[in-house]
Amino acid sequence: MKKTWRNIIIISLIMIIAEVVVTIVFLHPFYKTQLVYNAIDRGNWIETQECYEELSSGQKDRVQEYLLAYGAWVAREYAAGIITYEHTAATFDAINAIDETDTIYDLYMVDISKNEYLKVMRELYVVETSFDNSEVHNLRSTLNAVSLRLDNTTREELLIRLLNEKYQEFLDEKISPEDMHAFIGLVVSNSIYGAYDYALVLSGNVDCVVAYRSLYENAMVKFSEEDYFSVMDICNSAVVEPKDSNYQTLFSDLYSNAYETGKVAYKEKLDYYVRAGENQAAVELMVDIELRYGDDFDISGIKEELASDWQKAALELAEKWDEDLEYQLKQDDVGEYILTYQYDVLRPDSILLYDIDGNETPELFLFNQSRTGNDYVECFVYVYVDGKYQYKDYINVMNFCSTSSLVAFPVAFDRTLGEECMLVEFDGESFTYSIKCQKIESIYYVDDVEVNDADYLSAQSKVLANINEKVISNADYVSLFDCEKYILSY
């Protein structure tokens, strides 16, 4: 019996050993293959290569067939947050060490690195703007590691993408201007190429947006103060960033509201000024109304009501001064000479109203503003006579006088002697000279009669004694093309 059991045990051991041997023989190739996968999973690319080289040709083929699916699985594990970026990168480095297609790494790892770069930059922004420095070092280390896996062009594209993403948040008022500038600073510190320049441009855009948003707030204050002119001016001046459609709409709606509300309010205000006899205030308001409303606000009747006869005549002349002046200059030799030789520099662009004789109806002077820096200003003078302004004379005005006269430079286009002068008197309709002092080729003349130098100086002193230092250059004058308010408010 004992012998029988011993035989059974020996036979069993032999069968077990045979089974183990058979198992080892059949499973050993699978074991060697598993060593490759284990090395990949550990991210050890050197071990992966060594284990891979131990495989037979057929085993290598089976590993290659499986690598693409394995890479896809690793990518999904990373996307799900199950494995870290560092583990993922090491795994793909190991896959890349034996990938005979040389495509799997680029197929998955480049996109993974892009996503990690975006993720780390966003996290860096959060910790830096919250002043939480505990994670900054780790994040920057990760960022540096990821950067090494991306080429310069790809990194710059990612940074620009982040800039646009954050800029839209700023436009949507989800982050403050300060936070936007902080993100721009983060990008600038990590870029030296296209994103760097792009960030600087965006920085200027941010300041511009802040400025027009401040304008909007100011416009709202002006609206609450019922200053609708200012509201319209502000809205017109605001250059809104095209992408900021929200503020484009806000400015547009505010302008429309101010325009329509102001039309009613300013009509009531203008009527009040007219009823109260506050003509100056009415004139100033009408100028502002015309500037903003044009033909959409009819104030022609009020203009007619407020303007005196001489003001209407001055406005009529201002509308056609050029054709009237040219016609008048053709009537005498001096005028013809001016038109032929001097009109290019003397052609008027400015108007001055000055009441020489003090009768509350001013005389009208046309001149070129560029000439006011001279010792005298060449003026074409009109006088209000019989309900209209009529051309009277061409006078080189030096000074206006306290009496009904002015000091002028004698008309002589071939001489420029500042010491010459004449006193021109005005009787309300015409100009006449009472004293004229001239020096022509070293010969002195007073009233066209030759005199000695003592008599010349005496006459000159009498002329200059009338000067009250009121000259064209320091008088109140305006452009001919913008003279309505000036005339109506005189």
mmCIF file of C-alpha atoms in Angstrom, residues 236-462:
data_model
loop_
_atom_site.group_PDB
_atom_site.id
_atom_site.type_symbol
_atom_site.label_atom_id
_atom_site.label_comp_id
_atom_site.label_asym_id
_atom_site.label_seq_id
_atom_site.Cartn_x
_atom_site.Cartn_y
_atom_site.Cartn_z
ATOM 1 C CA ASN A 236 -19.319 110.657 -31.357
ATOM 2 C CA SER A 237 -15.748 110.824 -30.068
ATOM 3 C CA ALA A 238 -15.672 107.302 -28.635
ATOM 4 C CA VAL A 239 -13.836 104.896 -30.950
ATOM 5 C CA VAL A 240 -15.223 101.598 -29.689
ATOM 6 C CA GLU A 241 -13.257 98.378 -30.185
ATOM 7 C CA PRO A 242 -15.188 96.477 -32.906
ATOM 8 C CA LYS A 243 -15.270 93.268 -30.875
ATOM 9 C CA ASP A 244 -16.828 95.103 -27.922
ATOM 10 C CA SER A 245 -20.339 94.931 -29.381
ATOM 11 C CA ASN A 246 -21.873 95.501 -25.955
ATOM 12 C CA TYR A 247 -20.403 98.984 -25.620
ATOM 13 C CA GLN A 248 -21.021 99.778 -29.275
ATOM 14 C CA THR A 249 -24.697 99.236 -28.578
ATOM 15 C CA LEU A 250 -24.556 101.194 -25.314
ATOM 16 C CA PHE A 251 -22.981 104.224 -26.984
ATOM 17 C CA SER A 252 -25.389 104.063 -29.911
ATOM 18 C CA ASP A 253 -28.454 103.837 -27.669
ATOM 19 C CA LEU A 254 -27.206 106.623 -25.411
ATOM 20 C CA TYR A 255 -26.567 108.907 -28.400
ATOM 21 C CA SER A 256 -30.052 108.290 -29.784
ATOM 22 C CA ASN A 257 -31.598 108.946 -26.382
ATOM 23 C CA ALA A 258 -29.642 112.179 -25.880
ATOM 24 C CA TYR A 259 -30.434 113.297 -29.438
ATOM 25 C CA GLU A 260 -34.188 112.911 -29.113
ATOM 26 C CA THR A 261 -34.417 114.074 -25.490
ATOM 27 C CA GLY A 262 -32.182 117.062 -26.230
ATOM 28 C CA LYS A 263 -34.250 118.124 -29.218
ATOM 29 C CA VAL A 264 -37.246 118.657 -26.950
ATOM 30 C CA ALA A 265 -35.275 120.122 -24.046
ATOM 31 C CA TYR A 266 -33.284 122.601 -26.157
ATOM 32 C CA LYS A 267 -36.368 123.790 -28.022
ATOM 33 C CA GLU A 268 -37.950 124.668 -24.676
ATOM 34 C CA LYS A 269 -34.735 126.349 -23.523
ATOM 35 C CA LEU A 270 -34.407 128.372 -26.716
ATOM 36 C CA ASP A 271 -38.009 129.565 -26.507
ATOM 37 C CA TYR A 272 -37.380 130.630 -22.927
ATOM 38 C CA TYR A 273 -34.315 132.702 -23.899
ATOM 39 C CA VAL A 274 -36.273 134.442 -26.650
ATOM 40 C CA ARG A 275 -39.211 135.242 -24.338
ATOM 41 C CA ALA A 276 -36.832 136.521 -21.649
ATOM 42 C CA GLY A 277 -34.948 138.710 -24.128
ATOM 43 C CA GLU A 278 -31.665 136.865 -23.433
ATOM 44 C CA ASN A 279 -30.500 137.202 -27.011
ATOM 45 C CA GLN A 280 -26.830 136.423 -26.369
ATOM 46 C CA ALA A 281 -27.687 133.151 -24.667
ATOM 47 C CA ALA A 282 -30.163 132.330 -27.441
ATOM 48 C CA VAL A 283 -27.526 132.919 -30.129
ATOM 49 C CA GLU A 284 -24.966 130.711 -28.384
ATOM 50 C CA LEU A 285 -27.557 127.956 -27.971
ATOM 51 C CA MET A 286 -28.555 128.175 -31.635
ATOM 52 C CA VAL A 287 -24.945 127.719 -32.713
ATOM 53 C CA ASP A 288 -24.719 124.537 -30.610
ATOM 54 C CA ILE A 289 -28.056 123.318 -31.974
ATOM 55 C CA GLU A 290 -27.003 123.803 -35.582
ATOM 56 C CA LEU A 291 -23.695 122.060 -34.948
ATOM 57 C CA ARG A 292 -25.376 118.900 -33.621
ATOM 58 C CA TYR A 293 -28.751 118.855 -35.376
ATOM 59 C CA GLY A 294 -28.260 120.634 -38.680
ATOM 60 C CA ASP A 295 -31.449 120.736 -40.727
ATOM 61 C CA ASP A 296 -33.194 118.407 -38.268
ATOM 62 C CA PHE A 297 -33.807 121.384 -35.964
ATOM 63 C CA ASP A 298 -35.390 124.403 -37.672
ATOM 64 C CA ILE A 299 -34.299 127.644 -35.981
ATOM 65 C CA SER A 300 -34.505 129.920 -39.033
ATOM 66 C CA GLY A 301 -37.530 131.780 -37.645
ATOM 67 C CA ILE A 302 -35.800 132.514 -34.328
ATOM 68 C CA LYS A 303 -32.685 133.713 -36.127
ATOM 69 C CA GLU A 304 -34.788 136.122 -38.123
ATOM 70 C CA GLU A 305 -36.525 137.320 -34.981
ATOM 71 C CA LEU A 306 -33.304 137.932 -33.021
ATOM 72 C CA ALA A 307 -31.089 139.477 -35.680
ATOM 73 C CA SER A 308 -30.956 143.270 -36.123
ATOM 74 C CA ASP A 309 -30.952 144.755 -39.623
ATOM 75 C CA TRP A 310 -27.193 145.242 -39.745
ATOM 76 C CA GLN A 311 -26.615 141.650 -38.537
ATOM 77 C CA LYS A 312 -28.831 140.325 -41.324
ATOM 78 C CA ALA A 313 -26.873 142.450 -43.789
ATOM 79 C CA ALA A 314 -23.550 141.144 -42.422
ATOM 80 C CA LEU A 315 -24.755 137.547 -42.679
ATOM 81 C CA GLU A 316 -25.892 138.182 -46.242
ATOM 82 C CA LEU A 317 -22.458 139.568 -47.167
ATOM 83 C CA ALA A 318 -20.691 136.664 -45.403
ATOM 84 C CA GLU A 319 -22.516 134.234 -47.703
ATOM 85 C CA LYS A 320 -21.284 135.899 -50.903
ATOM 86 C CA TRP A 321 -18.293 138.016 -49.858
ATOM 87 C CA ASP A 322 -15.930 136.464 -52.413
ATOM 88 C CA GLU A 323 -17.916 137.360 -55.519
ATOM 89 C CA ASP A 324 -18.828 140.790 -54.124
ATOM 90 C CA LEU A 325 -15.223 141.648 -53.210
ATOM 91 C CA GLU A 326 -13.831 140.574 -56.578
ATOM 92 C CA TYR A 327 -16.455 142.678 -58.309
ATOM 93 C CA GLN A 328 -15.617 145.734 -56.154
ATOM 94 C CA LEU A 329 -11.858 145.407 -56.677
ATOM 95 C CA LYS A 330 -12.312 145.518 -60.435
ATOM 96 C CA GLN A 331 -13.708 149.032 -60.166
ATOM 97 C CA ASP A 332 -10.385 150.901 -59.706
ATOM 98 C CA ASP A 333 -6.659 150.632 -60.435
ATOM 99 C CA VAL A 334 -5.644 149.691 -56.891
ATOM 100 C CA GLY A 335 -8.196 146.904 -56.851
ATOM 101 C CA GLU A 336 -7.094 145.621 -60.265
ATOM 102 C CA TYR A 337 -3.477 145.585 -59.082
ATOM 103 C CA ILE A 338 -4.462 143.600 -55.970
ATOM 104 C CA LEU A 339 -6.416 141.064 -58.004
ATOM 105 C CA THR A 340 -3.579 140.653 -60.514
ATOM 106 C CA TYR A 341 -0.546 140.576 -58.230
ATOM 107 C CA GLN A 342 -1.521 140.347 -54.550
ATOM 108 C CA TYR A 343 -4.782 138.444 -54.207
ATOM 109 C CA ASP A 344 -3.145 135.049 -53.693
ATOM 110 C CA VAL A 345 -1.730 136.233 -50.357
ATOM 111 C CA LEU A 346 -4.381 138.822 -49.467
ATOM 112 C CA ARG A 347 -7.500 136.771 -50.203
ATOM 113 C CA PRO A 348 -9.576 137.024 -46.992
ATOM 114 C CA ASP A 349 -10.261 134.108 -44.692
ATOM 115 C CA SER A 350 -11.212 136.092 -41.553
ATOM 116 C CA ILE A 351 -13.736 138.724 -40.495
ATOM 117 C CA LEU A 352 -13.538 141.471 -37.879
ATOM 118 C CA LEU A 353 -16.415 143.654 -36.703
ATOM 119 C CA TYR A 354 -15.221 146.939 -35.182
ATOM 120 C CA ASP A 355 -17.340 149.969 -34.384
ATOM 121 C CA ILE A 356 -15.006 152.806 -35.340
ATOM 122 C CA ASP A 357 -17.409 155.715 -34.819
ATOM 123 C CA GLY A 358 -19.177 154.265 -31.773
ATOM 124 C CA ASN A 359 -22.703 154.289 -33.220
ATOM 125 C CA GLU A 360 -23.299 150.623 -32.193
ATOM 126 C CA THR A 361 -23.218 149.483 -35.810
ATOM 127 C CA PRO A 362 -19.778 148.030 -36.517
ATOM 128 C CA GLU A 363 -17.753 148.351 -39.675
ATOM 129 C CA LEU A 364 -16.744 145.080 -41.305
ATOM 130 C CA PHE A 365 -13.134 144.180 -42.080
ATOM 131 C CA LEU A 366 -12.113 141.225 -44.278
ATOM 132 C CA PHE A 367 -8.480 140.068 -44.214
ATOM 133 C CA ASN A 368 -6.155 137.086 -44.344
ATOM 134 C CA GLN A 369 -5.317 135.772 -40.880
ATOM 135 C CA SER A 370 -1.722 134.985 -41.875
ATOM 136 C CA ARG A 371 -1.066 138.742 -42.265
ATOM 137 C CA THR A 372 -1.796 139.601 -38.612
ATOM 138 C CA GLY A 373 1.857 139.108 -37.668
ATOM 139 C CA ASN A 374 2.869 142.183 -39.710
ATOM 140 C CA ASP A 375 3.165 145.787 -38.550
ATOM 141 C CA TYR A 376 -0.092 146.378 -40.378
ATOM 142 C CA VAL A 377 -2.876 144.202 -41.760
ATOM 143 C CA GLU A 378 -4.225 144.630 -45.274
ATOM 144 C CA CYS A 379 -8.018 144.937 -44.869
ATOM 145 C CA PHE A 380 -10.953 145.244 -47.241
ATOM 146 C CA VAL A 381 -13.438 147.467 -45.394
ATOM 147 C CA TYR A 382 -17.251 147.432 -45.678
ATOM 148 C CA VAL A 383 -19.568 150.029 -44.140
ATOM 149 C CA TYR A 384 -23.255 149.608 -43.261
ATOM 150 C CA VAL A 385 -25.159 152.140 -45.388
ATOM 151 C CA ASP A 386 -28.824 152.139 -46.425
ATOM 152 C CA GLY A 387 -29.589 148.686 -45.028
ATOM 153 C CA LYS A 388 -26.600 146.824 -46.472
ATOM 154 C CA TYR A 389 -22.853 146.504 -46.144
ATOM 155 C CA GLN A 390 -21.086 148.299 -48.985
ATOM 156 C CA TYR A 391 -17.420 148.038 -49.929
ATOM 157 C CA LYS A 392 -15.581 151.287 -49.163
ATOM 158 C CA ASP A 393 -11.823 150.934 -49.199
ATOM 159 C CA TYR A 394 -8.618 148.874 -49.017
ATOM 160 C CA ILE A 395 -6.724 150.031 -45.905
ATOM 161 C CA ASN A 396 -3.453 148.827 -44.351
ATOM 162 C CA VAL A 397 -4.644 149.021 -40.729
ATOM 163 C CA MET A 398 -2.004 149.614 -38.043
ATOM 164 C CA ASN A 399 -4.147 150.685 -35.050
ATOM 165 C CA PHE A 400 -7.672 151.684 -34.172
ATOM 166 C CA CYS A 401 -8.028 154.984 -32.343
ATOM 167 C CA SER A 402 -10.152 156.187 -29.470
ATOM 168 C CA THR A 403 -11.743 158.748 -31.786
ATOM 169 C CA SER A 404 -13.574 157.926 -35.031
ATOM 170 C CA SER A 405 -10.356 157.163 -36.864
ATOM 171 C CA LEU A 406 -7.572 154.674 -37.327
ATOM 172 C CA VAL A 407 -3.846 154.774 -38.024
ATOM 173 C CA ALA A 408 -2.893 153.115 -41.282
ATOM 174 C CA PHE A 409 0.084 152.494 -43.502
ATOM 175 C CA PRO A 410 -0.103 154.392 -46.823
ATOM 176 C CA VAL A 411 -1.054 152.171 -49.738
ATOM 177 C CA ALA A 412 2.162 151.594 -51.677
ATOM 178 C CA PHE A 413 2.901 148.078 -52.900
ATOM 179 C CA ASP A 414 6.500 148.798 -53.806
ATOM 180 C CA ARG A 415 7.540 150.170 -50.379
ATOM 181 C CA THR A 416 7.596 148.632 -46.911
ATOM 182 C CA LEU A 417 8.759 151.377 -44.564
ATOM 183 C CA GLY A 418 7.285 150.954 -41.114
ATOM 184 C CA GLU A 419 7.922 154.591 -40.213
ATOM 185 C CA GLU A 420 5.337 155.767 -42.751
ATOM 186 C CA CYS A 421 1.788 156.277 -41.460
ATOM 187 C CA MET A 422 -1.439 158.174 -41.888
ATOM 188 C CA LEU A 423 -4.479 159.098 -39.830
ATOM 189 C CA VAL A 424 -7.683 157.926 -41.507
ATOM 190 C CA GLU A 425 -10.909 159.520 -40.256
ATOM 191 C CA PHE A 426 -14.344 157.953 -40.566
ATOM 192 C CA ASP A 427 -17.555 159.993 -40.751
ATOM 193 C CA GLY A 428 -19.945 157.056 -40.586
ATOM 194 C CA GLU A 429 -20.024 156.443 -44.317
ATOM 195 C CA SER A 430 -16.607 157.167 -45.835
ATOM 196 C CA PHE A 431 -12.888 157.118 -44.962
ATOM 197 C CA THR A 432 -10.641 160.126 -45.515
ATOM 198 C CA TYR A 433 -7.061 160.716 -44.425
ATOM 199 C CA SER A 434 -6.360 163.875 -42.414
ATOM 200 C CA ILE A 435 -2.601 163.484 -42.060
ATOM 201 C CA LYS A 436 -0.387 161.381 -44.303
ATOM 202 C CA CYS A 437 3.344 161.004 -43.608
ATOM 203 C CA GLN A 438 5.504 159.342 -46.251
ATOM 204 C CA LYS A 439 9.161 158.811 -46.959
ATOM 205 C CA ILE A 440 9.932 158.112 -50.611
ATOM 206 C CA GLU A 441 13.557 157.667 -51.683
ATOM 207 C CA SER A 442 14.889 159.688 -48.696
ATOM 208 C CA ILE A 443 12.450 162.543 -49.332
ATOM 209 C CA TYR A 444 9.852 163.372 -46.683
ATOM 210 C CA TYR A 445 6.217 164.164 -47.538
ATOM 211 C CA VAL A 446 3.262 165.292 -45.434
ATOM 212 C CA ASP A 447 -0.093 165.217 -47.229
ATOM 213 C CA ASP A 448 1.798 164.726 -50.526
ATOM 214 C CA VAL A 449 3.871 167.911 -49.993
ATOM 215 C CA GLU A 450 7.669 167.682 -49.590
ATOM 216 C CA VAL A 451 8.845 168.788 -46.118
ATOM 217 C CA ASN A 452 11.970 168.685 -44.014
ATOM 218 C CA ASP A 453 12.595 165.926 -41.518
ATOM 219 C CA ALA A 454 11.519 168.062 -38.531
ATOM 220 C CA ASP A 455 8.081 168.771 -40.037
ATOM 221 C CA TYR A 456 7.783 165.107 -41.020
ATOM 222 C CA LEU A 457 8.513 163.946 -37.462
ATOM 223 C CA SER A 458 6.078 166.508 -36.055
ATOM 224 C CA ALA A 459 3.287 165.316 -38.338
ATOM 225 C CA GLN A 460 4.142 161.687 -37.590
ATOM 226 C CA SER A 461 3.905 162.370 -33.839
ATOM 227 C CA LYS A 462 0.420 163.832 -34.293
#
